[in-house]
PDB file of C-alpha atoms in Angstrom:
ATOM      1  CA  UNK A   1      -1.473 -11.544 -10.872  1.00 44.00           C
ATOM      2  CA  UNK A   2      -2.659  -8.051  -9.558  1.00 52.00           C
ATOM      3  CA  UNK A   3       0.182  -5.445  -9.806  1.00 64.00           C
ATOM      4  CA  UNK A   4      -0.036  -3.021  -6.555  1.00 83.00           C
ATOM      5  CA  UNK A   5       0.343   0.468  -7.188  1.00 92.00           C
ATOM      6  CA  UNK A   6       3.580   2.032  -5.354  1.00 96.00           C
ATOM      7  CA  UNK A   7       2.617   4.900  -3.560  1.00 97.00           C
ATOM      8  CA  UNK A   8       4.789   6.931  -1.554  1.00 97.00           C
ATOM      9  CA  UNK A   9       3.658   8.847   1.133  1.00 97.00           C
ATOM     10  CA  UNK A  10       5.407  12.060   2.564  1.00 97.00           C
ATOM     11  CA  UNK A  11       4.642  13.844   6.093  1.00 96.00           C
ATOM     12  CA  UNK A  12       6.874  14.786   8.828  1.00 95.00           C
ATOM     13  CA  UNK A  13       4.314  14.356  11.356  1.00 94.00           C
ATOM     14  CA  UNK A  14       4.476  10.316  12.639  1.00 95.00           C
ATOM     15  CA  UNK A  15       0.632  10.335  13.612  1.00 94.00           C
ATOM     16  CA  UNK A  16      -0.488  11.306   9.999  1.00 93.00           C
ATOM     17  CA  UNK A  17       2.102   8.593   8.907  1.00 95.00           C
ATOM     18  CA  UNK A  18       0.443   6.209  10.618  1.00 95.00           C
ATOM     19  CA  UNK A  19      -2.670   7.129   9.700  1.00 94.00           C
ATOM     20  CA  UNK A  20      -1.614   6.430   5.932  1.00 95.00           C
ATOM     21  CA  UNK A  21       0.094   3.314   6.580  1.00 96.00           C
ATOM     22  CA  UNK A  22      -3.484   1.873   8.195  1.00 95.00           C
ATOM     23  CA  UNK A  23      -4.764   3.105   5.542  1.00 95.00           C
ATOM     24  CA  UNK A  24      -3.203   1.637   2.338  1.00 94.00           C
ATOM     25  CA  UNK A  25      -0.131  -0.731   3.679  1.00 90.00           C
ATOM     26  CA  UNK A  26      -2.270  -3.903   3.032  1.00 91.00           C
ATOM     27  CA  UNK A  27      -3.338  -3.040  -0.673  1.00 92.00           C
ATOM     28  CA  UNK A  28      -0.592  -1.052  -1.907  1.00 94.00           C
ATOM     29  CA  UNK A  29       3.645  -1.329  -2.210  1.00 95.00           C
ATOM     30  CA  UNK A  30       3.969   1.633   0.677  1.00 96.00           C
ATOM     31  CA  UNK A  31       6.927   3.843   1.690  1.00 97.00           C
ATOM     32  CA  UNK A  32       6.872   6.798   3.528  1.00 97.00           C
ATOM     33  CA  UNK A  33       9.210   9.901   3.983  1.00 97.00           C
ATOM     34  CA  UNK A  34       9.350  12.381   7.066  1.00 96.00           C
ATOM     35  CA  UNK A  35      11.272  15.054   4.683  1.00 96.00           C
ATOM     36  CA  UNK A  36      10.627  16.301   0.849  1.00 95.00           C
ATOM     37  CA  UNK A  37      15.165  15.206   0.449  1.00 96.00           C
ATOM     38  CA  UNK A  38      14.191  11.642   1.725  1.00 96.00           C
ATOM     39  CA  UNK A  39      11.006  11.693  -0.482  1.00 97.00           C
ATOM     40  CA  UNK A  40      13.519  12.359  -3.638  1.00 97.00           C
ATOM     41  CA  UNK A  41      15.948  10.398  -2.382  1.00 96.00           C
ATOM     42  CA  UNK A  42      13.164   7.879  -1.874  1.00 97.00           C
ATOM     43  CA  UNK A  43      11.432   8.459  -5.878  1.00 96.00           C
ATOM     44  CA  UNK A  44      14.638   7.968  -7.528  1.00 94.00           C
ATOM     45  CA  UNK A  45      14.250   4.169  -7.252  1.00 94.00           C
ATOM     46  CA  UNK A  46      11.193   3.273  -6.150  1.00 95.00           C
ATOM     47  CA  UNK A  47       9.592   5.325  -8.914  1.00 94.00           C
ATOM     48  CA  UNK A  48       6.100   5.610  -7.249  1.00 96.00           C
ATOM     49  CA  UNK A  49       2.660   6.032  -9.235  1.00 95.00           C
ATOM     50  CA  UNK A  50       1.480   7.884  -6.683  1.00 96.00           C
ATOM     51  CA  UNK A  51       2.895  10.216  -3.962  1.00 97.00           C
ATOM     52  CA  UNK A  52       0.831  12.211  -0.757  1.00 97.00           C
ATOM     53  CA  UNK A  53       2.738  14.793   0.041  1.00 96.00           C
ATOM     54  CA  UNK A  54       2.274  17.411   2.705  1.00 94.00           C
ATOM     55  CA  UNK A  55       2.804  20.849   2.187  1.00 93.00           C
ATOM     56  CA  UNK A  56       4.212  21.867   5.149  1.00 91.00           C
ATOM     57  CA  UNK A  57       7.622  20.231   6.230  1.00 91.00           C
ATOM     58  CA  UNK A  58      11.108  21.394   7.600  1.00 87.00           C
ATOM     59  CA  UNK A  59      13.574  22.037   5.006  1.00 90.00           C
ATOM     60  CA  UNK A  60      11.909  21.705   1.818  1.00 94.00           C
ATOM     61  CA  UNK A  61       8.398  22.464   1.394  1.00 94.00           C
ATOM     62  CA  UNK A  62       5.659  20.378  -0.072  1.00 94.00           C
ATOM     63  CA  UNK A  63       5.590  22.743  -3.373  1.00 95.00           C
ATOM     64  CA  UNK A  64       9.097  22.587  -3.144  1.00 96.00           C
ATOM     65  CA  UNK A  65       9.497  18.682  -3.583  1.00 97.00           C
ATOM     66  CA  UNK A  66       6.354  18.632  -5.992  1.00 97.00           C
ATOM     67  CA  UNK A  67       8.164  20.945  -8.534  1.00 96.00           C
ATOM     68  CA  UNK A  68      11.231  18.570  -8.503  1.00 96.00           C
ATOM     69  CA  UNK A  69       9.174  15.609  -8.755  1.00 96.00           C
ATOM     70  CA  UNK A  70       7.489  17.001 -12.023  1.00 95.00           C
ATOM     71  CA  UNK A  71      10.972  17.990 -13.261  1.00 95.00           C
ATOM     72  CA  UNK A  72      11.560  13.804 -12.663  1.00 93.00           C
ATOM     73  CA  UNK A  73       8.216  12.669 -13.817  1.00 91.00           C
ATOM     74  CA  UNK A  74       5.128  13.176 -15.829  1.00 89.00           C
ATOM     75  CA  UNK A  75       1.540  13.059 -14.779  1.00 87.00           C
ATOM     76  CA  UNK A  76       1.597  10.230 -16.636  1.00 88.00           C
ATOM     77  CA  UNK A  77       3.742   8.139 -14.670  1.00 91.00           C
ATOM     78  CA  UNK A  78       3.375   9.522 -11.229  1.00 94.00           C
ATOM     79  CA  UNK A  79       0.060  11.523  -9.884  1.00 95.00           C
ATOM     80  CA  UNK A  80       1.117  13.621  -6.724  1.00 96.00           C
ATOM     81  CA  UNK A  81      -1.699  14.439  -4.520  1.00 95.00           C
ATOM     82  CA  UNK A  82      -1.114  17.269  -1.903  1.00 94.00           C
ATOM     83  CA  UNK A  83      -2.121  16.564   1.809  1.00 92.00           C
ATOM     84  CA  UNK A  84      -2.313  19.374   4.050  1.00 86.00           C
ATOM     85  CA  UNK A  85      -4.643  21.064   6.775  1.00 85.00           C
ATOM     86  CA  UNK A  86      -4.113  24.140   4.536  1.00 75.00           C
ATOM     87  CA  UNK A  87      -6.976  24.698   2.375  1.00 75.00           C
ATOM     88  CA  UNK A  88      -7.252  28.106   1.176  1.00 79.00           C
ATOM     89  CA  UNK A  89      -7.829  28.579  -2.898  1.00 86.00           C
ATOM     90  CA  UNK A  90      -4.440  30.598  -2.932  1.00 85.00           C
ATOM     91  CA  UNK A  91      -2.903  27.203  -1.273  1.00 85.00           C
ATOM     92  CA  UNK A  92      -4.336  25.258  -3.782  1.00 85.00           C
ATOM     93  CA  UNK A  93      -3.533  26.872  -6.647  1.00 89.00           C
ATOM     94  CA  UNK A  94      -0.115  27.195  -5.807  1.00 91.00           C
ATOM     95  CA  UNK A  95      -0.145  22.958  -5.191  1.00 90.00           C
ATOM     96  CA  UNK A  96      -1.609  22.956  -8.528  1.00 91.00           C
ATOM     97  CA  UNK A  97       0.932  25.617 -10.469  1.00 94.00           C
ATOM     98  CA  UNK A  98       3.678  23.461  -8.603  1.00 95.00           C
ATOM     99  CA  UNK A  99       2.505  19.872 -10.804  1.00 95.00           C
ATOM    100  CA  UNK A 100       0.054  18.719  -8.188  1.00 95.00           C
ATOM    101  CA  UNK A 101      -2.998  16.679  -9.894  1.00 94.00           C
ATOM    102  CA  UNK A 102      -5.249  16.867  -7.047  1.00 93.00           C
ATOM    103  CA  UNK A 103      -5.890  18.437  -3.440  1.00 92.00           C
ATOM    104  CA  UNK A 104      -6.855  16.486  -0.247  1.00 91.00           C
ATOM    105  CA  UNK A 105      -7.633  18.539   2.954  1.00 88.00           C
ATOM    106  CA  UNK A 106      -6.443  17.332   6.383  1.00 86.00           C
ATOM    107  CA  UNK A 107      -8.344  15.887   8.788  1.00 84.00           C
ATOM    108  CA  UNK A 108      -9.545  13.420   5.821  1.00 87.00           C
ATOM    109  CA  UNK A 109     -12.175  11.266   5.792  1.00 86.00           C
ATOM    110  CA  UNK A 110     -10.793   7.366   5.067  1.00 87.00           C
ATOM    111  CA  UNK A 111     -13.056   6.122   2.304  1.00 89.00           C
ATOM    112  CA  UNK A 112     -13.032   9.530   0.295  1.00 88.00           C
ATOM    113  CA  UNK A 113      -9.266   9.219   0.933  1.00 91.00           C
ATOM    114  CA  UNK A 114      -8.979   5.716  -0.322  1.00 92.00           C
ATOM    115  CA  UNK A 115     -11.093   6.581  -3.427  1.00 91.00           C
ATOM    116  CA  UNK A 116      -8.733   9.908  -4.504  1.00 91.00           C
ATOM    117  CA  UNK A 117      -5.472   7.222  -4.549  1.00 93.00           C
ATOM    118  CA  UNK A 118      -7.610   4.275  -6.603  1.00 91.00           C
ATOM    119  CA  UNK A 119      -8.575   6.879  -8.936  1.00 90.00           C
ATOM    120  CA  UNK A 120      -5.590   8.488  -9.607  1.00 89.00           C
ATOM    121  CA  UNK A 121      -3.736   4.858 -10.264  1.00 89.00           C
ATOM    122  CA  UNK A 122      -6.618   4.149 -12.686  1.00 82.00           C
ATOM    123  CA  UNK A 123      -5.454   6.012 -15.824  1.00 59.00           C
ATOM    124  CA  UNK A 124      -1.661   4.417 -15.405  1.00 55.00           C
ATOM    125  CA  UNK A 125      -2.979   1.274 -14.973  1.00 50.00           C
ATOM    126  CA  UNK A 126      -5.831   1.856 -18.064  1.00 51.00           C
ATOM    127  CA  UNK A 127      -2.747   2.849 -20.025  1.00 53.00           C
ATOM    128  CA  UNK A 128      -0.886  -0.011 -18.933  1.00 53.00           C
ATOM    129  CA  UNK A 129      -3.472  -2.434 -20.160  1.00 49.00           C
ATOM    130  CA  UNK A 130      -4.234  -0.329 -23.242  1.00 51.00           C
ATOM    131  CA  UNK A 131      -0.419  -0.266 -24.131  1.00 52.00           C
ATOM    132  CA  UNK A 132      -0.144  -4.281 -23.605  1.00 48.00           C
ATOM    133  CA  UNK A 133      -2.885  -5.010 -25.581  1.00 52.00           C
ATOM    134  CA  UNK A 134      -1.343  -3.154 -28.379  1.00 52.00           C
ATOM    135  CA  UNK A 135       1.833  -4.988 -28.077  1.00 51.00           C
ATOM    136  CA  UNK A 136       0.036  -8.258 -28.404  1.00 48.00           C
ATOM    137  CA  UNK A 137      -1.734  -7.253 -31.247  1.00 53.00           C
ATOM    138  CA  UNK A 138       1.266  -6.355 -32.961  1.00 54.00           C
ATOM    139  CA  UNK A 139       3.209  -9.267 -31.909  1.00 54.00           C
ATOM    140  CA  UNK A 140       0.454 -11.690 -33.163  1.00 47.00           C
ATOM    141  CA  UNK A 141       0.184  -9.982 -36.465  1.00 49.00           C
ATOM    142  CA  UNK A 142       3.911 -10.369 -37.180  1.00 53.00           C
ATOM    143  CA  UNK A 143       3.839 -14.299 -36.238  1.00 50.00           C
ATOM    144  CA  UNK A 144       1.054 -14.432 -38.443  1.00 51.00           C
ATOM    145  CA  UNK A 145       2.965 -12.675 -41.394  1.00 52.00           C
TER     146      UNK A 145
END
């Protein structure tokens, strides 16, 4: 059985929400936030592999929430891709110096979109196999001892 990658999805703006939910509700575990305190709130349990987060939202910004997500999580286990119509290099590189692992501009384009999140679940998941296949190694070799 295929495992689906939990991704969770932050924007305060309903349209781009909806936009994302078209998007990746039928091949991913989804849930979305409309604020970076319910996107915490949100990570806490649902512990997400990967999370699109705006940059600009009331309250708490999009840095703002990344930086407590990395003091939560590694890169290993969650990749947080910022998603905002702001796309100067300053803008970047403070998404970046915040923990971000990658950068997508708004208005995106769906299939470069949907490629970004598969790629970014593919190391967790590569590790995931990787680390199973080393506990059935070991667990073989000790029945066998």
């Amino acid at each position: 059985m295929r495992v689906k990658g939990k991704i969770l999805a932050v924007d305060d703006d309903p349209n781009n929400i909806t936009i994302v939910e078209e998007l990746l509700e039928d091949n991913y575990d989804l849930k979305t936030a409309a604020s970076g305190q319910e996107a915490l709130d949100i990570a806490r349990d649902f512990r997400p592999d990967v999370v699109l987060l705006d940059i600009m939202m009331p309250g708490m910004s999009g840095y703002e929430v990344c930086r407590k997500l990395r003091e939560r999580y590694t890169p290993q286990q969650t990749k947080i891709i910022m998603v905002s119509a702001r796309a100067m290099v300053s803008e970047l590189n403070e998404g970046y110096d915040a923990g971000a692992d990658d950068y997508i501009t708004k208005p995106f384009e769906g299939d470069e979109f949907l490629e970004k999140v598969r790629l970014h679940l593919l190391p967790k998941n590569t590790q995931e196999a990787d680390q199973a296949q080393d506990d059935f190694i070991l667990t073989t070799s000790e029945a066998i001892l």
